[in-house]
Amino acid sequence: MTTPSLDFFSFHNIINNELTSTATTRHGINPANSQPNPDAPVSSQEDLDRAVQAARVAFKKWSKTPIAERRAALHAYASAIEVNADGFAKTLTMEQGKPLAQSATEVGMASTWIRGISALVIPQNVIEETEDRKIIQRFTPMGVVGAIVPWNFPVLLAIGKVAQAVYAGNAVIIKPSPFTPYCDLKLAELATHFFPPGVVQCLSGDDSLGPMITEHPGIDKISFTGSILTGRRVMASCAKTLKRVTLELGGNDPAIICDDVDIDAIIPKIGILSYLCSSQICMMIKRLYVHENIYDAFLEKLVAFVKTLKVGEGTEADVFVGPVQNKMQFDKTKELFNSITTDRLKIALGGSIQDSAGYFIHPTIIDNPPENSRIVQEEPFAPILPVMKWSDEDDVIGKANALETGLGASVWSKDFERATRIADQLESGVVWVNSHFDVAPNAPFGGHKQSGMGVEWGVTGLLGYCNSQTQWLKKF
Ligand code: NAD
């Protein structure tokens, strides 16, 4: 089969492997210059009903398709994404705003995730085996999955859900964020070449589409990634039909820097892991606790490094910080920046937002704000970082754990025992030592407390797309 190459100019819903149009359309905005992006479908209840109907039909056969065949289809799909990587990366920068190199990385991760997830083994556990009976636990596909995706990582987060759903034998309907529908529609269009009709579908729409999906009685599971507020609404809606839910929600990740670190060696890592994707990543460093013995030198060097991060359009060479993704996020950030004055915070870098054609915000660092300030308590999802002093280990652990979020956290020290002692006491779904935001398709990730429910990726994530079935097998 020749590898299909996509056009990235016209965008359609994918229902039952057909490119379909809707009565009304809408368009996203290129956040770097406020220019309109191409038209995208606005799906109605009728479009959703058709997609669910197709998915239910597809599920009957796909769930019985041998797993080796499902894996082979996924591998071919991953290769086709690689062939079209350039178009995906450019489209991602156009719709999301992130620099082209970061878009290319995200698209590359999509193929890696498909291959990594489809290499996992869905277990079958023998619980007891005696002469007269056997008890086994096996994992069966659930049915139709609704994959609700946010605007910060539309390619990787959609693909993670698609790969898990489809590999486990389900049908999946992708719902992109209205801010970033384009790559997700093209991912589903590409999927038509590799999967039977109804297995992978994508509907774009306005704000009414998400609730239609969570309410739909023909959908069995929702995998949702987005904000805590929306996560609560999703769960409440899913309760009506007792849908299974996985929720990947917001975070406010602390990083604890001990006084024995090699400052020069870690500054670039800390800087990058605080401002990647203009800090619009759920697991970026959002609260930086630096030991008081090194605080002044660390802050000075961090400011010097962050100043070198070039801000601009994602298509320009060497840009590291693109615009924030949308006007809502830009306005929310402006409002948070007002708290610099109202909370009387000390600015180490940046601190103001200029109006321009795009939603650009220069990286900002706040010097030792009080714990109760908004900038410490809230997830900014924008390039502003509070840096706080600490001296007592128990106290800093308490502060790191004090919020209702618990997505990621990190500890940085040359003393591995000290670092792991602190790490073991952190209340978050992922903890890193001397690193932050490492992710892999075979490693589960998810949040404690209000940062989520369940995990994605790894065998545990994959089993979230399966029902558990216990079989009692009497031999006579
Ligand atoms: P959001 O909650 O506004 O939207 C996420 C998705 O949900 C979008 O597709 C949106 O259209 C849809 N949606 C909105 N209202 C809905 C409803 N009532 N029912 C069903 N669907 C609905 O989030 P966002 O602004 O797109 O993303 C930013 C947030 O996502 C941040 O808080 C960030 O930390 C979080 N996030 C978490 C992870 C993670 O894995 N934990 C990853 C990325 C982003």
Short mmCIF file of C-alpha atoms and ligand atoms in Angstrom, two decimals:
data_model
loop_
_atom_site.label_atom_id
_atom_site.label_comp_id
_atom_site.label_asym_id
_atom_site.label_seq_id
_atom_site.Cartn_x
_atom_site.Cartn_y
_atom_site.Cartn_z
CA MET A 1 0.00 0.00 0.00
CA THR A 2 1.36 3.45 -0.86
CA THR A 3 1.48 5.79 2.07
CA PRO A 4 -1.31 8.35 1.80
CA SER A 5 -0.25 11.96 1.84
CA LEU A 6 -2.67 14.51 3.24
CA ASP A 7 -3.61 18.01 2.16
CA PHE A 8 -3.63 20.38 5.11
CA PHE A 9 -5.96 22.98 3.57
CA SER A 10 -9.49 21.62 3.92
CA PHE A 11 -10.85 20.05 7.08
CA HIS A 12 -13.73 17.61 7.50
CA ASN A 13 -15.35 15.50 10.15
CA ILE A 14 -14.56 11.82 9.81
CA ILE A 15 -17.66 9.66 10.25
CA ASN A 16 -17.63 5.98 9.24
CA ASN A 17 -14.42 6.60 7.22
CA GLU A 18 -16.11 9.32 5.17
CA LEU A 19 -15.07 12.96 5.02
CA THR A 20 -18.25 14.80 5.93
CA SER A 21 -19.26 18.45 6.12
CA THR A 22 -21.65 20.22 8.49
CA ALA A 23 -24.34 22.83 7.91
CA THR A 24 -22.36 25.41 9.84
CA THR A 25 -18.62 25.93 10.22
CA ARG A 26 -16.30 27.92 12.46
CA HIS A 27 -12.62 28.70 12.42
CA GLY A 28 -9.75 28.91 14.87
CA ILE A 29 -7.34 31.83 15.13
CA ASN A 30 -3.60 31.70 14.53
CA PRO A 31 -2.44 32.93 17.96
CA ALA A 32 0.77 34.44 16.55
CA ASN A 33 -0.99 36.96 14.30
CA SER A 34 -4.75 36.72 15.02
CA GLN A 35 -5.43 35.67 11.42
CA PRO A 36 -8.35 33.26 10.86
CA ASN A 37 -7.41 29.64 10.28
CA PRO A 38 -9.43 27.51 7.78
CA ASP A 39 -13.07 26.58 8.32
CA ALA A 40 -13.75 23.57 10.53
CA PRO A 41 -17.02 21.66 11.03
CA VAL A 42 -19.49 22.45 13.80
CA SER A 43 -21.06 19.08 14.59
CA SER A 44 -24.70 18.69 15.55
CA GLN A 45 -26.43 16.07 17.69
CA GLU A 46 -27.32 14.30 14.45
CA ASP A 47 -23.65 14.10 13.41
CA LEU A 48 -22.78 12.67 16.80
CA ASP A 49 -25.61 10.13 16.63
CA ARG A 50 -24.35 8.95 13.23
CA ALA A 51 -20.80 8.61 14.53
CA VAL A 52 -21.92 6.70 17.63
CA GLN A 53 -24.06 4.39 15.50
CA ALA A 54 -21.08 3.69 13.19
CA ALA A 55 -18.80 3.14 16.18
CA ARG A 56 -21.21 0.64 17.75
CA VAL A 57 -21.34 -1.35 14.53
CA ALA A 58 -17.54 -1.20 14.12
CA PHE A 59 -16.95 -2.27 17.71
CA LYS A 60 -18.63 -5.65 17.14
CA LYS A 61 -15.99 -6.71 14.62
CA TRP A 62 -12.99 -4.71 15.82
CA SER A 63 -13.26 -6.10 19.36
CA LYS A 64 -12.93 -9.61 17.89
CA THR A 65 -10.08 -8.72 15.53
CA PRO A 66 -6.91 -10.47 16.77
CA ILE A 67 -4.67 -8.14 18.73
CA ALA A 68 -1.76 -8.79 16.34
CA GLU A 69 -3.88 -7.35 13.50
CA ARG A 70 -4.85 -4.36 15.59
CA ARG A 71 -1.17 -3.79 16.38
CA ALA A 72 -0.18 -4.07 12.71
CA ALA A 73 -2.81 -1.49 11.73
CA LEU A 74 -1.53 0.87 14.43
CA HIS A 75 2.08 0.42 13.25
CA ALA A 76 1.15 1.25 9.67
CA TYR A 77 -0.75 4.29 10.94
CA ALA A 78 2.30 5.44 12.95
CA SER A 79 4.46 5.22 9.82
CA ALA A 80 1.93 7.27 7.83
CA ILE A 81 2.00 9.98 10.51
CA GLU A 82 5.77 10.06 10.09
CA VAL A 83 5.44 10.47 6.32
CA ASN A 84 3.08 13.42 6.90
CA ALA A 85 5.06 14.80 9.86
CA ASP A 86 5.99 18.06 8.17
CA GLY A 87 2.36 18.93 7.37
CA PHE A 88 1.24 18.02 10.88
CA ALA A 89 4.01 20.11 12.49
CA LYS A 90 3.25 23.20 10.38
CA THR A 91 -0.48 22.85 11.04
CA LEU A 92 0.16 22.42 14.76
CA THR A 93 2.19 25.64 14.87
CA MET A 94 -0.53 27.43 12.87
CA GLU A 95 -3.30 26.39 15.24
CA GLN A 96 -1.53 26.05 18.60
CA GLY A 97 1.25 28.64 18.30
CA LYS A 98 4.12 26.53 19.63
CA PRO A 99 7.49 26.85 17.83
CA LEU A 100 7.96 24.57 14.84
CA ALA A 101 10.69 22.51 16.52
CA GLN A 102 8.38 21.80 19.49
CA SER A 103 5.55 20.92 17.07
CA ALA A 104 7.86 18.50 15.25
CA THR A 105 8.78 16.90 18.59
CA GLU A 106 5.10 16.46 19.52
CA VAL A 107 4.29 14.88 16.15
CA GLY A 108 7.32 12.57 16.50
CA MET A 109 6.09 11.55 19.95
CA ALA A 110 2.73 10.57 18.46
CA SER A 111 4.29 7.76 16.40
CA THR A 112 6.49 6.71 19.31
CA TRP A 113 3.42 6.52 21.56
CA ILE A 114 1.45 4.42 19.06
CA ARG A 115 4.31 1.92 18.83
CA GLY A 116 5.01 2.02 22.57
CA ILE A 117 1.40 1.49 23.60
CA SER A 118 0.85 -1.30 21.09
CA ALA A 119 3.91 -3.11 22.49
CA LEU A 120 2.23 -3.43 25.90
CA VAL A 121 0.79 -6.76 26.95
CA ILE A 122 -2.82 -6.87 28.12
CA PRO A 123 -2.55 -9.38 30.95
CA GLN A 124 -4.66 -12.39 31.73
CA ASN A 125 -4.26 -13.33 35.38
CA VAL A 126 -4.68 -16.85 36.67
CA ILE A 127 -6.03 -16.31 40.16
CA GLU A 128 -6.40 -19.96 41.10
CA GLU A 129 -5.95 -23.26 39.30
CA THR A 130 -6.83 -26.54 40.93
CA GLU A 131 -7.79 -29.94 39.62
CA ASP A 132 -11.46 -29.10 39.34
CA ARG A 133 -11.51 -25.40 38.58
CA LYS A 134 -9.67 -22.39 37.28
CA ILE A 135 -10.32 -18.74 38.09
CA ILE A 136 -8.98 -16.17 35.66
CA GLN A 137 -9.22 -12.43 35.32
CA ARG A 138 -9.17 -11.16 31.77
CA PHE A 139 -9.61 -7.73 30.26
CA THR A 140 -12.15 -7.13 27.51
CA PRO A 141 -12.74 -4.02 25.40
CA MET A 142 -15.35 -1.59 26.70
CA GLY A 143 -17.12 -0.39 23.58
CA VAL A 144 -17.15 3.18 22.30
CA VAL A 145 -14.72 5.70 23.77
CA GLY A 146 -15.16 9.47 23.66
CA ALA A 147 -11.71 11.11 23.62
CA ILE A 148 -11.97 14.75 24.73
CA VAL A 149 -8.76 16.66 24.01
CA PRO A 150 -7.45 20.08 25.18
CA TRP A 151 -5.67 22.73 23.08
CA ASN A 152 -2.14 22.54 24.50
CA PHE A 153 -0.99 19.16 23.10
CA PRO A 154 -3.70 18.28 20.59
CA VAL A 155 -1.63 15.73 18.66
CA LEU A 156 0.01 13.69 21.42
CA LEU A 157 -2.96 13.75 23.77
CA ALA A 158 -5.40 12.66 21.05
CA ILE A 159 -3.07 9.94 19.79
CA GLY A 160 -2.43 8.58 23.30
CA LYS A 161 -6.18 8.06 23.71
CA VAL A 162 -6.68 6.67 20.18
CA ALA A 163 -3.79 4.18 20.49
CA GLN A 164 -4.97 2.85 23.86
CA ALA A 165 -8.64 2.66 22.83
CA VAL A 166 -8.08 0.98 19.48
CA TYR A 167 -5.31 -1.39 20.60
CA ALA A 168 -7.56 -2.61 23.42
CA GLY A 169 -10.31 -3.33 20.84
CA ASN A 170 -12.59 -0.31 21.20
CA ALA A 171 -13.93 2.23 18.72
CA VAL A 172 -13.03 5.86 19.44
CA ILE A 173 -14.52 9.26 18.66
CA ILE A 174 -12.05 12.14 19.02
CA LYS A 175 -13.36 15.53 20.09
CA PRO A 176 -10.70 18.21 19.72
CA SER A 177 -10.81 21.55 21.52
CA PRO A 178 -12.66 24.16 19.42
CA PHE A 179 -9.40 26.17 19.62
CA THR A 180 -7.31 23.44 17.92
CA PRO A 181 -9.40 21.15 15.70
CA TYR A 182 -7.12 20.91 12.66
CA CYS A 183 -4.46 18.28 13.42
CA ASP A 184 -6.98 16.02 15.13
CA LEU A 185 -9.29 16.07 12.09
CA LYS A 186 -6.32 15.19 9.87
CA LEU A 187 -5.20 12.41 12.22
CA ALA A 188 -8.64 10.82 11.86
CA GLU A 189 -8.62 11.37 8.08
CA LEU A 190 -5.29 9.54 7.90
CA ALA A 191 -6.70 6.76 10.08
CA THR A 192 -9.37 5.98 7.43
CA HIS A 193 -6.60 4.28 5.41
CA PHE A 194 -5.73 1.85 8.19
CA PHE A 195 -8.84 1.06 10.24
CA PRO A 196 -12.29 -0.25 9.29
CA PRO A 197 -15.13 2.32 9.09
CA GLY A 198 -16.27 3.57 12.50
CA VAL A 199 -13.16 2.52 14.46
CA VAL A 200 -11.49 5.96 14.50
CA GLN A 201 -13.71 9.01 13.98
CA CYS A 202 -13.36 12.70 14.74
CA LEU A 203 -15.98 15.40 15.22
CA SER A 204 -15.12 19.04 15.65
CA GLY A 205 -17.58 21.47 17.11
CA ASP A 206 -18.31 24.34 19.41
CA ASP A 207 -18.74 24.34 23.18
CA SER A 208 -21.96 22.31 22.99
CA LEU A 209 -20.28 19.18 21.58
CA GLY A 210 -18.39 18.04 24.72
CA PRO A 211 -21.54 17.85 26.88
CA MET A 212 -23.40 16.05 24.04
CA ILE A 213 -20.67 13.39 24.07
CA THR A 214 -20.59 12.92 27.85
CA GLU A 215 -24.41 12.65 27.90
CA HIS A 216 -24.66 10.19 24.99
CA PRO A 217 -26.03 6.78 26.07
CA GLY A 218 -24.20 5.04 23.20
CA ILE A 219 -20.76 5.96 24.55
CA ASP A 220 -19.25 3.69 27.18
CA LYS A 221 -16.16 5.55 28.36
CA ILE A 222 -14.85 9.09 28.39
CA SER A 223 -11.15 9.81 28.43
CA PHE A 224 -10.92 13.50 29.23
CA THR A 225 -7.91 15.79 29.43
CA GLY A 226 -8.47 19.40 30.44
CA SER A 227 -9.11 21.70 33.36
CA ILE A 228 -10.25 20.69 36.84
CA LEU A 229 -13.43 22.72 36.49
CA THR A 230 -14.44 20.96 33.27
CA GLY A 231 -13.35 17.60 34.72
CA ARG A 232 -15.95 17.99 37.47
CA ARG A 233 -18.64 18.71 34.86
CA VAL A 234 -17.58 15.71 32.79
CA MET A 235 -17.76 13.39 35.77
CA ALA A 236 -21.17 14.71 36.85
CA SER A 237 -22.49 14.22 33.33
CA CYS A 238 -21.01 10.71 33.00
CA ALA A 239 -22.61 9.71 36.29
CA LYS A 240 -26.05 9.77 34.64
CA THR A 241 -25.20 6.80 32.42
CA LEU A 242 -22.43 5.44 34.69
CA LYS A 243 -19.85 5.80 31.93
CA ARG A 244 -16.30 4.88 32.81
CA VAL A 245 -14.11 7.99 33.08
CA THR A 246 -10.44 8.78 33.06
CA LEU A 247 -9.68 12.38 34.01
CA GLU A 248 -6.32 14.05 33.38
CA LEU A 249 -6.66 17.50 34.88
CA GLY A 250 -4.70 20.59 35.82
CA GLY A 251 -1.62 20.73 38.01
CA ASN A 252 0.55 23.20 39.87
CA ASP A 253 3.81 21.26 39.97
CA PRO A 254 6.44 22.10 42.60
CA ALA A 255 10.17 21.59 41.99
CA ILE A 256 12.38 21.49 45.10
CA ILE A 257 15.99 22.52 44.58
CA CYS A 258 18.41 21.40 47.31
CA ASP A 259 21.53 23.39 48.18
CA ASP A 260 24.00 20.79 46.87
CA VAL A 261 23.04 21.03 43.18
CA ASP A 262 25.42 22.05 40.41
CA ILE A 263 23.67 25.35 39.70
CA ASP A 264 25.18 25.96 36.25
CA ALA A 265 24.34 22.45 35.11
CA ILE A 266 20.67 22.53 36.08
CA ILE A 267 19.71 26.13 35.27
CA PRO A 268 19.06 25.44 31.54
CA LYS A 269 16.95 22.39 32.44
CA ILE A 270 14.90 24.30 35.00
CA GLY A 271 14.45 27.21 32.59
CA ILE A 272 13.29 24.97 29.75
CA LEU A 273 11.05 22.86 31.97
CA SER A 274 9.33 26.01 33.21
CA TYR A 275 8.69 27.71 29.86
CA LEU A 276 8.28 24.95 27.26
CA CYS A 277 5.15 25.54 25.14
CA SER A 278 4.86 28.98 26.82
CA SER A 279 4.30 27.06 30.09
CA GLN A 280 1.00 25.67 28.76
CA ILE A 281 1.74 22.11 29.82
CA CYS A 282 -0.02 20.44 32.70
CA MET A 283 3.29 19.13 34.08
CA MET A 284 5.55 22.17 33.74
CA ILE A 285 7.39 23.48 36.80
CA LYS A 286 4.93 26.01 38.21
CA ARG A 287 6.28 26.54 41.77
CA LEU A 288 10.05 26.60 42.16
CA TYR A 289 11.38 26.15 45.73
CA VAL A 290 15.11 26.96 45.97
CA HIS A 291 17.17 26.34 49.12
CA GLU A 292 18.05 29.64 50.85
CA ASN A 293 21.79 28.83 50.83
CA ILE A 294 21.89 29.13 47.04
CA TYR A 295 18.78 31.24 46.42
CA ASP A 296 20.42 34.51 45.31
CA ALA A 297 22.96 32.94 42.95
CA PHE A 298 20.33 30.57 41.55
CA LEU A 299 17.82 33.32 40.88
CA GLU A 300 20.40 35.55 39.21
CA LYS A 301 21.52 32.75 36.89
CA LEU A 302 17.95 31.66 36.16
CA VAL A 303 17.03 35.21 35.14
CA ALA A 304 20.12 35.41 32.90
CA PHE A 305 19.22 32.12 31.21
CA VAL A 306 15.52 32.84 30.74
CA LYS A 307 16.41 36.21 29.14
CA THR A 308 18.07 34.23 26.33
CA LEU A 309 14.83 32.40 25.42
CA LYS A 310 13.64 34.04 22.21
CA VAL A 311 9.98 35.06 22.07
CA GLY A 312 8.16 35.23 18.74
CA GLU A 313 6.11 33.52 16.04
CA GLY A 314 6.55 29.76 16.05
CA THR A 315 7.62 29.84 12.40
CA GLU A 316 10.64 32.11 13.11
CA ALA A 317 14.04 30.48 13.56
CA ASP A 318 15.27 29.86 17.13
CA VAL A 319 12.05 30.96 18.83
CA PHE A 320 11.49 29.12 22.11
CA VAL A 321 8.47 30.94 23.54
CA GLY A 322 5.55 31.27 21.13
CA PRO A 323 2.27 33.05 21.86
CA VAL A 324 -0.20 31.67 24.38
CA GLN A 325 -2.85 29.75 22.53
CA ASN A 326 -6.02 31.84 22.69
CA LYS A 327 -7.60 35.10 23.76
CA MET A 328 -9.29 33.52 26.77
CA GLN A 329 -5.90 32.32 28.08
CA PHE A 330 -4.27 35.67 27.19
CA ASP A 331 -6.96 37.63 29.08
CA LYS A 332 -6.80 35.24 32.05
CA THR A 333 -3.04 35.76 32.20
CA LYS A 334 -3.35 39.53 32.00
CA GLU A 335 -5.72 39.36 34.94
CA LEU A 336 -3.24 37.20 36.90
CA PHE A 337 -0.46 39.67 36.07
CA ASN A 338 -2.58 42.35 37.82
CA SER A 339 -1.98 40.41 41.03
CA ILE A 340 1.71 41.34 40.80
CA THR A 341 0.62 44.84 41.81
CA THR A 342 -2.26 43.93 44.12
CA ASP A 343 -0.20 41.28 45.97
CA ARG A 344 2.85 43.65 45.94
CA LEU A 345 5.11 41.03 44.40
CA LYS A 346 8.78 41.54 43.54
CA ILE A 347 9.60 41.05 39.87
CA ALA A 348 12.91 39.42 38.95
CA LEU A 349 12.18 39.38 35.20
CA GLY A 350 9.41 40.62 32.88
CA GLY A 351 6.21 41.47 34.70
CA SER A 352 4.13 43.22 32.06
CA ILE A 353 2.21 42.26 28.93
CA GLN A 354 2.23 44.43 25.82
CA ASP A 355 -0.58 44.30 23.30
CA SER A 356 0.45 43.08 19.85
CA ALA A 357 -1.08 41.23 16.90
CA GLY A 358 -0.40 37.92 18.65
CA TYR A 359 -0.90 36.66 22.19
CA PHE A 360 2.75 37.08 23.22
CA ILE A 361 3.85 37.10 26.85
CA HIS A 362 7.52 37.48 27.76
CA PRO A 363 8.74 35.04 30.44
CA THR A 364 8.26 36.47 33.90
CA ILE A 365 9.88 35.45 37.19
CA ILE A 366 8.55 36.49 40.59
CA ASP A 367 11.07 36.72 43.44
CA ASN A 368 9.98 34.95 46.64
CA PRO A 369 6.23 35.69 46.69
CA PRO A 370 4.23 34.71 49.80
CA GLU A 371 2.70 31.23 49.74
CA ASN A 372 -0.82 32.61 49.81
CA SER A 373 -0.38 34.81 46.72
CA ARG A 374 -2.44 33.93 43.66
CA ILE A 375 0.68 33.25 41.60
CA VAL A 376 1.61 30.40 43.96
CA GLN A 377 -1.88 29.08 44.59
CA GLU A 378 -3.25 29.06 41.01
CA GLU A 379 -2.12 27.25 37.87
CA PRO A 380 -1.11 30.11 35.53
CA PHE A 381 -0.78 28.03 32.32
CA ALA A 382 1.29 30.95 31.03
CA PRO A 383 4.99 31.95 31.21
CA ILE A 384 5.13 33.30 34.76
CA LEU A 385 7.08 31.45 37.44
CA PRO A 386 7.16 32.07 41.21
CA VAL A 387 10.51 31.23 42.90
CA MET A 388 10.41 30.72 46.67
CA LYS A 389 13.10 30.31 49.36
CA TRP A 390 13.16 27.28 51.64
CA SER A 391 15.35 26.09 54.50
CA ASP A 392 13.55 23.31 56.38
CA GLU A 393 12.94 20.00 54.60
CA ASP A 394 9.64 19.15 56.31
CA ASP A 395 8.38 22.67 55.74
CA VAL A 396 9.08 22.65 51.99
CA ILE A 397 7.50 19.21 51.63
CA GLY A 398 4.42 20.56 53.42
CA LYS A 399 4.27 23.52 51.05
CA ALA A 400 4.74 21.32 47.99
CA ASN A 401 1.83 19.15 49.18
CA ALA A 402 -0.40 21.97 50.40
CA LEU A 403 -2.57 22.42 47.29
CA GLU A 404 -5.54 20.46 46.04
CA THR A 405 -3.57 19.59 42.89
CA GLY A 406 -1.11 16.69 42.73
CA LEU A 407 -0.03 16.02 39.15
CA GLY A 408 3.78 16.12 39.07
CA ALA A 409 6.62 17.18 41.39
CA SER A 410 10.40 17.04 41.32
CA VAL A 411 13.41 17.10 43.65
CA TRP A 412 16.86 18.19 42.53
CA SER A 413 19.94 17.15 44.52
CA LYS A 414 23.32 15.44 44.04
CA ASP A 415 22.54 13.41 47.16
CA PHE A 416 20.35 10.64 45.78
CA GLU A 417 19.30 9.41 49.21
CA ARG A 418 18.23 12.89 50.30
CA ALA A 419 16.36 13.41 47.00
CA THR A 420 14.50 10.10 47.17
CA ARG A 421 13.65 10.68 50.86
CA ILE A 422 11.93 13.91 49.84
CA ALA A 423 10.44 12.38 46.68
CA ASP A 424 8.80 9.58 48.68
CA GLN A 425 6.84 12.16 50.68
CA LEU A 426 5.40 14.10 47.73
CA GLU A 427 1.69 13.76 46.98
CA SER A 428 1.53 13.63 43.22
CA GLY A 429 0.90 11.11 40.47
CA VAL A 430 4.40 11.50 39.02
CA VAL A 431 7.62 12.35 40.89
CA TRP A 432 10.97 12.94 39.24
CA VAL A 433 14.44 13.16 40.78
CA ASN A 434 16.82 15.53 38.94
CA SER A 435 14.35 15.91 36.12
CA HIS A 436 10.78 17.01 35.41
CA PHE A 437 8.23 16.20 32.70
CA ASP A 438 9.87 12.94 31.56
CA VAL A 439 7.11 10.88 29.94
CA ALA A 440 7.00 7.53 28.10
CA PRO A 441 4.23 5.44 26.52
CA ASN A 442 4.95 2.51 28.86
CA ALA A 443 4.97 4.63 32.03
CA PRO A 444 1.57 5.49 33.57
CA PHE A 445 0.84 9.12 34.26
CA GLY A 446 -2.02 10.75 36.10
CA GLY A 447 -2.84 12.94 39.04
CA HIS A 448 -3.50 12.62 42.75
CA LYS A 449 -6.17 14.69 44.48
CA GLN A 450 -8.00 17.05 42.11
CA SER A 451 -5.45 16.60 39.31
CA GLY A 452 -7.34 13.61 38.02
CA MET A 453 -8.74 10.15 38.31
CA GLY A 454 -7.16 7.05 36.83
CA VAL A 455 -4.04 7.12 34.67
CA GLU A 456 -3.18 7.16 30.98
CA TRP A 457 -0.42 5.12 29.30
CA GLY A 458 1.46 2.11 30.57
CA VAL A 459 -0.38 -1.15 31.21
CA THR A 460 -2.47 0.51 33.95
CA GLY A 461 -3.57 3.21 31.52
CA LEU A 462 -4.40 0.66 28.85
CA LEU A 463 -6.51 -1.36 31.29
CA GLY A 464 -8.57 1.79 31.82
CA TYR A 465 -9.92 1.10 28.32
CA CYS A 466 -10.94 -2.46 29.27
CA ASN A 467 -13.53 -4.10 31.47
CA SER A 468 -12.30 -6.57 34.04
CA GLN A 469 -13.92 -9.97 33.70
CA THR A 470 -13.46 -12.76 36.20
CA GLN A 471 -14.18 -16.22 34.84
CA TRP A 472 -14.85 -19.20 37.13
CA LEU A 473 -14.17 -22.25 35.01
CA LYS A 474 -15.36 -25.52 36.53
CA LYS A 475 -13.74 -28.41 34.69
CA PHE A 476 -16.46 -30.94 35.51
P1 NAD B 1 -10.86 22.68 29.11
O1 NAD B 1 -11.27 21.91 30.29
O2 NAD B 1 -11.40 24.04 28.92
O3 NAD B 1 -11.21 21.90 27.76
C1 NAD B 1 -10.76 20.58 27.51
C2 NAD B 1 -11.69 19.92 26.52
O4 NAD B 1 -12.97 19.75 27.11
C3 NAD B 1 -11.93 20.71 25.24
O5 NAD B 1 -12.03 19.80 24.16
C4 NAD B 1 -13.28 21.36 25.50
O6 NAD B 1 -13.99 21.69 24.33
C5 NAD B 1 -13.98 20.26 26.27
N1 NAD B 1 -15.08 20.70 27.13
C6 NAD B 1 -15.31 21.93 27.63
N2 NAD B 1 -16.43 21.91 28.42
C7 NAD B 1 -16.90 20.63 28.39
C8 NAD B 1 -17.99 19.97 29.03
N3 NAD B 1 -18.83 20.62 29.84
N4 NAD B 1 -18.16 18.66 28.79
C9 NAD B 1 -17.31 17.97 28.00
N5 NAD B 1 -16.25 18.54 27.37
C10 NAD B 1 -16.03 19.86 27.57
O7 NAD B 1 -9.26 22.68 29.16
P2 NAD B 1 -8.24 23.45 28.21
O8 NAD B 1 -8.34 24.91 28.56
O9 NAD B 1 -8.46 23.00 26.79
O10 NAD B 1 -6.84 22.85 28.70
C11 NAD B 1 -6.09 23.42 29.72
C12 NAD B 1 -6.21 22.65 31.02
O11 NAD B 1 -5.98 21.27 30.78
C13 NAD B 1 -5.16 23.04 32.04
O12 NAD B 1 -5.73 23.11 33.33
C14 NAD B 1 -4.15 21.91 32.01
O13 NAD B 1 -3.39 21.74 33.18
C15 NAD B 1 -5.04 20.75 31.71
N6 NAD B 1 -4.28 19.68 31.10
C16 NAD B 1 -4.10 18.52 31.81
C17 NAD B 1 -3.34 17.49 31.27
C18 NAD B 1 -3.13 16.22 32.03
O14 NAD B 1 -2.81 15.24 31.41
N7 NAD B 1 -3.32 16.16 33.32
C19 NAD B 1 -2.77 17.64 30.01
C20 NAD B 1 -2.98 18.82 29.31
C21 NAD B 1 -3.74 19.83 29.87
#
